[in-house]
Amino acid sequence: MARRRKRKSRRRLEGRRILECVPQYSIESGEDKPVTAARKFIQAKGIAPPALLLVKRNEHTTDRYFWAEKGLFGAQYVEENHFLFPSLRELAEEKMAATAR
């Protein structure tokens, strides 16, 4: 029996392309939970939004978070709902203007 491919969401793919333009930071969670490690890193480095944080939980798992003006969000949520974030809307408009030239 042939297996069907999972359909790729266009909205999520567009969000992923927009997130590629955002600065990324890779950190290790250490003893803290991944969200706590991300919050501590943002506080310590004074990172301004928007930013993408890749938090390595262990050798197999990496959690992705998006630092926005409104707070810290899971990257998958942001990919699917990128239009809700003003800073990403600006990036998307810049990207569209650059491709139109």
Coordinates of C-alpha atoms in Angstrom, one line a residue:
M1 CA 0.0 0.0 0.0
A2 CA 1.4 3.4 -0.9
R3 CA 1.8 5.9 1.9
R4 CA 0.6 9.4 1.3
R5 CA 2.9 12.3 2.0
K6 CA 2.0 14.7 4.7
R7 CA 0.8 18.0 3.2
K8 CA 3.1 21.0 3.9
S9 CA 1.2 24.0 5.2
R10 CA 1.9 27.0 2.9
R11 CA 1.3 29.4 5.8
R12 CA 3.9 27.5 8.0
L13 CA 6.4 27.4 5.2
E14 CA 6.1 31.1 4.7
G15 CA 6.5 31.6 8.5
R16 CA 9.7 29.5 8.4
R17 CA 11.1 31.5 5.5
I18 CA 10.5 34.7 7.5
L19 CA 12.1 33.3 10.6
E20 CA 15.2 32.6 8.7
C21 CA 15.8 36.3 8.5
V22 CA 15.8 36.7 12.3
P23 CA 19.1 36.5 14.3
Q24 CA 19.6 33.1 15.9
Y25 CA 21.3 32.1 19.1
S26 CA 22.2 28.6 20.1
I27 CA 22.5 27.8 23.8
E28 CA 22.5 24.7 26.1
S29 CA 19.9 24.4 28.8
G30 CA 22.2 22.9 31.4
E31 CA 20.4 22.2 34.7
D32 CA 17.5 24.5 33.8
K33 CA 14.4 23.7 31.8
P34 CA 14.7 25.0 28.2
V35 CA 12.3 27.9 28.7
T36 CA 14.1 29.0 31.8
A37 CA 17.5 28.8 30.1
A38 CA 16.2 30.9 27.2
R39 CA 14.8 33.5 29.5
K40 CA 18.0 33.7 31.5
F41 CA 20.1 34.0 28.3
I42 CA 17.9 36.8 27.0
Q43 CA 18.2 38.6 30.4
A44 CA 21.9 38.2 30.6
K45 CA 22.8 39.2 27.1
G46 CA 20.1 41.9 26.8
I47 CA 18.8 40.5 23.5
A48 CA 16.4 42.8 21.6
P49 CA 13.4 41.2 19.9
P50 CA 12.9 39.7 17.3
A51 CA 15.3 36.7 17.9
L52 CA 15.2 33.0 17.6
L53 CA 16.7 30.8 20.4
L54 CA 17.8 27.3 19.8
V55 CA 18.0 25.6 23.2
K56 CA 19.8 22.2 23.3
R57 CA 18.0 20.1 25.9
N58 CA 20.2 17.0 25.4
E59 CA 22.2 15.4 22.5
H60 CA 19.0 14.5 20.6
T61 CA 16.5 17.3 21.4
T62 CA 16.6 21.0 20.6
D63 CA 13.8 23.3 21.5
R64 CA 13.1 26.4 19.4
Y65 CA 11.8 29.7 20.9
F66 CA 11.0 33.1 19.4
W67 CA 11.7 36.2 21.4
A68 CA 9.1 38.9 20.4
E69 CA 8.0 42.2 21.8
K70 CA 5.1 40.4 23.5
G71 CA 7.2 37.7 25.1
L72 CA 8.7 34.2 24.5
F73 CA 6.8 31.9 22.1
G74 CA 7.4 28.4 20.7
A75 CA 8.8 28.7 17.2
Q76 CA 6.3 26.4 15.6
Y77 CA 3.4 28.6 16.9
V78 CA 5.2 31.6 15.4
E79 CA 5.7 29.9 12.0
E80 CA 2.0 29.2 11.8
N81 CA 0.8 32.6 13.1
H82 CA 3.6 34.9 11.9
F83 CA 1.1 37.5 10.8
L84 CA 0.2 38.2 14.5
F85 CA 3.7 39.6 15.2
P86 CA 4.4 43.2 14.0
S87 CA 8.2 42.7 13.8
L88 CA 7.8 39.7 11.5
R89 CA 5.2 41.5 9.4
E90 CA 7.8 44.2 8.8
L91 CA 10.4 41.6 7.9
A92 CA 7.9 39.9 5.5
E93 CA 7.2 43.3 3.8
E94 CA 10.9 44.0 3.4
K95 CA 11.5 40.5 2.0
M96 CA 8.6 41.0 -0.5
A97 CA 9.9 44.4 -1.6
A98 CA 13.4 42.9 -2.1
T99 CA 12.1 40.1 -4.3
A100 CA 9.9 42.5 -6.3
R101 CA 13.0 44.4 -7.4

